[in-house]
Amino acid sequence: MRYSSEHKSAARSRILDRGARHAKKHGFRASGMDALAEAAGVTTGAVYKYFDGKSDLFASMIEAELGRTERRFGNISPEDPSAIGKAWADYLSLQHVKRPEHGCVLPCLASEVATSGPAARAAFQEGLLRIHAIVERWTGSSEQAWTLIAQSAGAVMLARAMRDEQVQQDLLTAIERGVERLLNERGSPS
């Protein structure tokens, strides 16, 4: 039986979405193709219908995940500081720390991208540059955008490595205050 292009697209999207959730929670390298397929509710063979191998799957996941972040932040107007603040408060939340499978790919898989093949690294860089452009519109400064992105992703990553919830919250709160200062500067020279 032949499947429609809509069915194939939905199946590929499901593999990317559910596989990425699994990878963000357990690590991509630590997850075999069988675990990624099971997370998506398909067979390993079905994964190979859509992806040439694990490295192709990883590059596609990175592209899809950063695209999701881009869409989330891209819908926020630079003229709406309240919405920008809320988005960053959500990012720097204990919920984001405790539920990596539902959060941003940056604090979860950036270290794995750094040692992966050229396709994943290219997808990562291209997606991150698009996110940077959005944040630069918010801050009015390329440098401040990089600072905000790196501090926020780093804070979530560090908080995940800690065991004490109060220390996690202290870290997140400190970074959130720094983000507020950066956003209030809105392109002021450093």
GROMACS .gro file of C-alpha atoms in nm:
model
  190
    1MET     CA    1   0.000   0.000   0.000
    2ARG     CA    2   0.127   0.344  -0.094
    3TYR     CA    3   0.110   0.621   0.164
    4SER     CA    4   0.022   0.978   0.075
    5SER     CA    5   0.287   1.246   0.094
    6GLU     CA    6   0.099   1.393   0.392
    7HIS     CA    7   0.124   1.060   0.576
    8LYS     CA    8   0.495   1.034   0.499
    9SER     CA    9   0.556   1.391   0.614
   10ALA     CA   10   0.363   1.329   0.936
   11ALA     CA   11   0.558   1.009   1.003
   12ARG     CA   12   0.891   1.186   0.947
   13SER     CA   13   0.784   1.472   1.174
   14ARG     CA   14   0.677   1.227   1.444
   15ILE     CA   15   1.017   1.054   1.429
   16LEU     CA   16   1.193   1.389   1.460
   17ASP     CA   17   0.971   1.519   1.740
   18ARG     CA   18   0.953   1.210   1.956
   19GLY     CA   19   1.308   1.104   1.881
   20ALA     CA   20   1.432   1.449   1.977
   21ARG     CA   21   1.239   1.435   2.305
   22HIS     CA   22   1.410   1.106   2.383
   23ALA     CA   23   1.752   1.240   2.282
   24LYS     CA   24   1.712   1.560   2.485
   25LYS     CA   25   1.630   1.356   2.793
   26HIS     CA   26   1.874   1.064   2.752
   27GLY     CA   27   2.139   1.195   2.512
   28PHE     CA   28   2.160   1.125   2.142
   29ARG     CA   29   2.479   0.921   2.143
   30ALA     CA   30   2.356   0.716   2.438
   31SER     CA   31   2.041   0.630   2.242
   32GLY     CA   32   2.053   0.358   1.982
   33MET     CA   33   1.843   0.372   1.670
   34ASP     CA   34   1.612   0.116   1.826
   35ALA     CA   35   1.544   0.341   2.129
   36LEU     CA   36   1.488   0.645   1.906
   37ALA     CA   37   1.251   0.445   1.684
   38GLU     CA   38   1.064   0.308   1.984
   39ALA     CA   39   1.024   0.659   2.125
   40ALA     CA   40   0.866   0.759   1.793
   41GLY     CA   41   0.641   0.453   1.788
   42VAL     CA   42   0.794   0.309   1.472
   43THR     CA   43   1.032   0.031   1.379
   44THR     CA   44   1.401   0.091   1.325
   45GLY     CA   45   1.345   0.005   0.960
   46ALA     CA   46   1.088   0.281   0.934
   47VAL     CA   47   1.345   0.532   1.058
   48TYR     CA   48   1.578   0.426   0.777
   49LYS     CA   49   1.302   0.499   0.524
   50TYR     CA   50   1.330   0.867   0.613
   51PHE     CA   51   1.694   0.907   0.721
   52ASP     CA   52   2.019   0.774   0.575
   53GLY     CA   53   2.152   0.683   0.918
   54LYS     CA   54   2.201   0.808   1.268
   55SER     CA   55   2.406   1.112   1.166
   56ASP     CA   56   2.138   1.218   0.915
   57LEU     CA   57   1.872   1.173   1.183
   58PHE     CA   58   2.075   1.383   1.428
   59ALA     CA   59   2.127   1.667   1.180
   60SER     CA   60   1.756   1.664   1.095
   61MET     CA   61   1.662   1.666   1.465
   62ILE     CA   62   1.889   1.962   1.533
   63GLU     CA   63   1.741   2.150   1.238
   64ALA     CA   64   1.383   2.075   1.348
   65GLU     CA   65   1.444   2.159   1.713
   66LEU     CA   66   1.615   2.491   1.641
   67GLY     CA   67   1.337   2.567   1.393
   68ARG     CA   68   1.085   2.514   1.672
   69THR     CA   69   1.275   2.757   1.896
   70GLU     CA   70   1.302   3.004   1.610
   71ARG     CA   71   0.926   2.995   1.552
   72ARG     CA   72   0.855   3.033   1.923
   73PHE     CA   73   1.077   3.339   1.963
   74GLY     CA   74   1.018   3.475   1.614
   75ASN     CA   75   0.654   3.542   1.692
   76ILE     CA   76   0.747   3.788   1.967
   77SER     CA   77   0.767   4.151   1.865
   78PRO     CA   78   1.078   4.348   1.961
   79GLU     CA   79   0.831   4.616   2.070
   80ASP     CA   80   0.673   4.391   2.333
   81PRO     CA   81   0.915   4.380   2.628
   82SER     CA   82   0.656   4.204   2.842
   83ALA     CA   83   0.632   3.910   2.599
   84ILE     CA   84   1.012   3.897   2.564
   85GLY     CA   85   1.051   3.894   2.942
   86LYS     CA   86   0.793   3.619   2.979
   87ALA     CA   87   0.962   3.406   2.711
   88TRP     CA   88   1.295   3.437   2.888
   89ALA     CA   89   1.141   3.373   3.231
   90ASP     CA   90   0.988   3.052   3.090
   91TYR     CA   91   1.326   2.954   2.949
   92LEU     CA   92   1.497   3.018   3.282
   93SER     CA   93   1.244   2.819   3.483
   94LEU     CA   94   1.275   2.511   3.700
   95GLN     CA   95   1.015   2.348   3.476
   96HIS     CA   96   1.251   2.385   3.178
   97VAL     CA   97   1.535   2.248   3.389
   98LYS     CA   98   1.335   1.947   3.505
   99ARG     CA   99   1.176   1.859   3.171
  100PRO     CA  100   1.453   1.866   2.910
  101GLU     CA  101   1.250   1.657   2.669
  102HIS     CA  102   1.005   1.947   2.630
  103GLY     CA  103   1.262   2.225   2.622
  104CYS     CA  104   1.531   2.381   2.412
  105VAL     CA  105   1.788   2.166   2.237
  106LEU     CA  106   2.079   2.402   2.317
  107PRO     CA  107   2.144   2.300   2.680
  108CYS     CA  108   2.075   1.934   2.599
  109LEU     CA  109   2.268   1.850   2.287
  110ALA     CA  110   2.512   2.133   2.202
  111SER     CA  111   2.806   1.935   2.339
  112GLU     CA  112   2.710   1.638   2.122
  113VAL     CA  113   2.679   1.861   1.816
  114ALA     CA  114   3.032   1.993   1.881
  115THR     CA  115   3.176   1.645   1.825
  116SER     CA  116   2.940   1.533   1.550
  117GLY     CA  117   2.967   1.542   1.174
  118PRO     CA  118   2.952   1.842   0.944
  119ALA     CA  119   2.580   1.812   0.866
  120ALA     CA  120   2.472   1.840   1.231
  121ARG     CA  121   2.719   2.121   1.294
  122ALA     CA  122   2.595   2.309   0.986
  123ALA     CA  123   2.231   2.266   1.090
  124PHE     CA  124   2.319   2.383   1.440
  125GLN     CA  125   2.504   2.692   1.323
  126GLU     CA  126   2.237   2.792   1.071
  127GLY     CA  127   1.956   2.747   1.325
  128LEU     CA  128   2.145   2.927   1.599
  129LEU     CA  129   2.223   3.219   1.368
  130ARG     CA  130   1.851   3.257   1.291
  131ILE     CA  131   1.771   3.257   1.664
  132HIS     CA  132   2.053   3.506   1.721
  133ALA     CA  133   1.900   3.738   1.458
  134ILE     CA  134   1.569   3.733   1.649
  135VAL     CA  135   1.733   3.808   1.982
  136GLU     CA  136   1.946   4.078   1.819
  137ARG     CA  137   1.626   4.251   1.708
  138TRP     CA  138   1.511   4.241   2.070
  139THR     CA  139   1.836   4.379   2.215
  140GLY     CA  140   1.955   4.596   1.927
  141SER     CA  141   2.302   4.444   1.961
  142SER     CA  142   2.468   4.134   1.818
  143GLU     CA  143   2.700   4.111   2.118
  144GLN     CA  144   2.417   4.137   2.368
  145ALA     CA  145   2.219   3.874   2.176
  146TRP     CA  146   2.510   3.627   2.197
  147THR     CA  147   2.551   3.704   2.566
  148LEU     CA  148   2.183   3.649   2.638
  149ILE     CA  149   2.169   3.320   2.445
  150ALA     CA  150   2.489   3.178   2.594
  151GLN     CA  151   2.408   3.279   2.951
  152SER     CA  152   2.058   3.139   2.934
  153ALA     CA  153   2.142   2.807   2.771
  154GLY     CA  154   2.442   2.771   3.001
  155ALA     CA  155   2.232   2.842   3.310
  156VAL     CA  156   1.981   2.571   3.218
  157MET     CA  157   2.261   2.325   3.147
  158LEU     CA  158   2.437   2.400   3.476
  159ALA     CA  159   2.114   2.388   3.676
  160ARG     CA  160   2.039   2.044   3.534
  161ALA     CA  161   2.370   1.919   3.667
  162MET     CA  162   2.293   2.033   4.022
  163ARG     CA  163   2.099   1.831   4.276
  164ASP     CA  164   1.973   2.108   4.508
  165GLU     CA  165   1.660   2.280   4.377
  166GLN     CA  166   1.728   2.598   4.574
  167VAL     CA  167   2.075   2.631   4.421
  168GLN     CA  168   1.922   2.568   4.078
  169GLN     CA  169   1.667   2.844   4.141
  170ASP     CA  170   1.934   3.084   4.269
  171LEU     CA  171   2.132   3.034   3.948
  172LEU     CA  172   1.828   3.079   3.725
  173THR     CA  173   1.718   3.391   3.912
  174ALA     CA  174   2.064   3.547   3.887
  175ILE     CA  175   2.075   3.490   3.513
  176GLU     CA  176   1.717   3.613   3.469
  177ARG     CA  177   1.814   3.940   3.639
  178GLY     CA  178   2.112   3.970   3.406
  179VAL     CA  179   1.886   3.907   3.108
  180GLU     CA  180   1.649   4.180   3.229
  181ARG     CA  181   1.942   4.425   3.248
  182LEU     CA  182   2.056   4.331   2.896
  183LEU     CA  183   1.706   4.370   2.757
  184ASN     CA  184   1.666   4.706   2.928
  185GLU     CA  185   1.989   4.831   2.770
  186ARG     CA  186   1.838   4.766   2.423
  187GLY     CA  187   2.148   4.820   2.213
  188SER     CA  188   2.344   5.047   2.446
  189PRO     CA  189   2.717   5.027   2.381
  190SER     CA  190   2.907   4.783   2.603
   0.00000   0.00000   0.00000
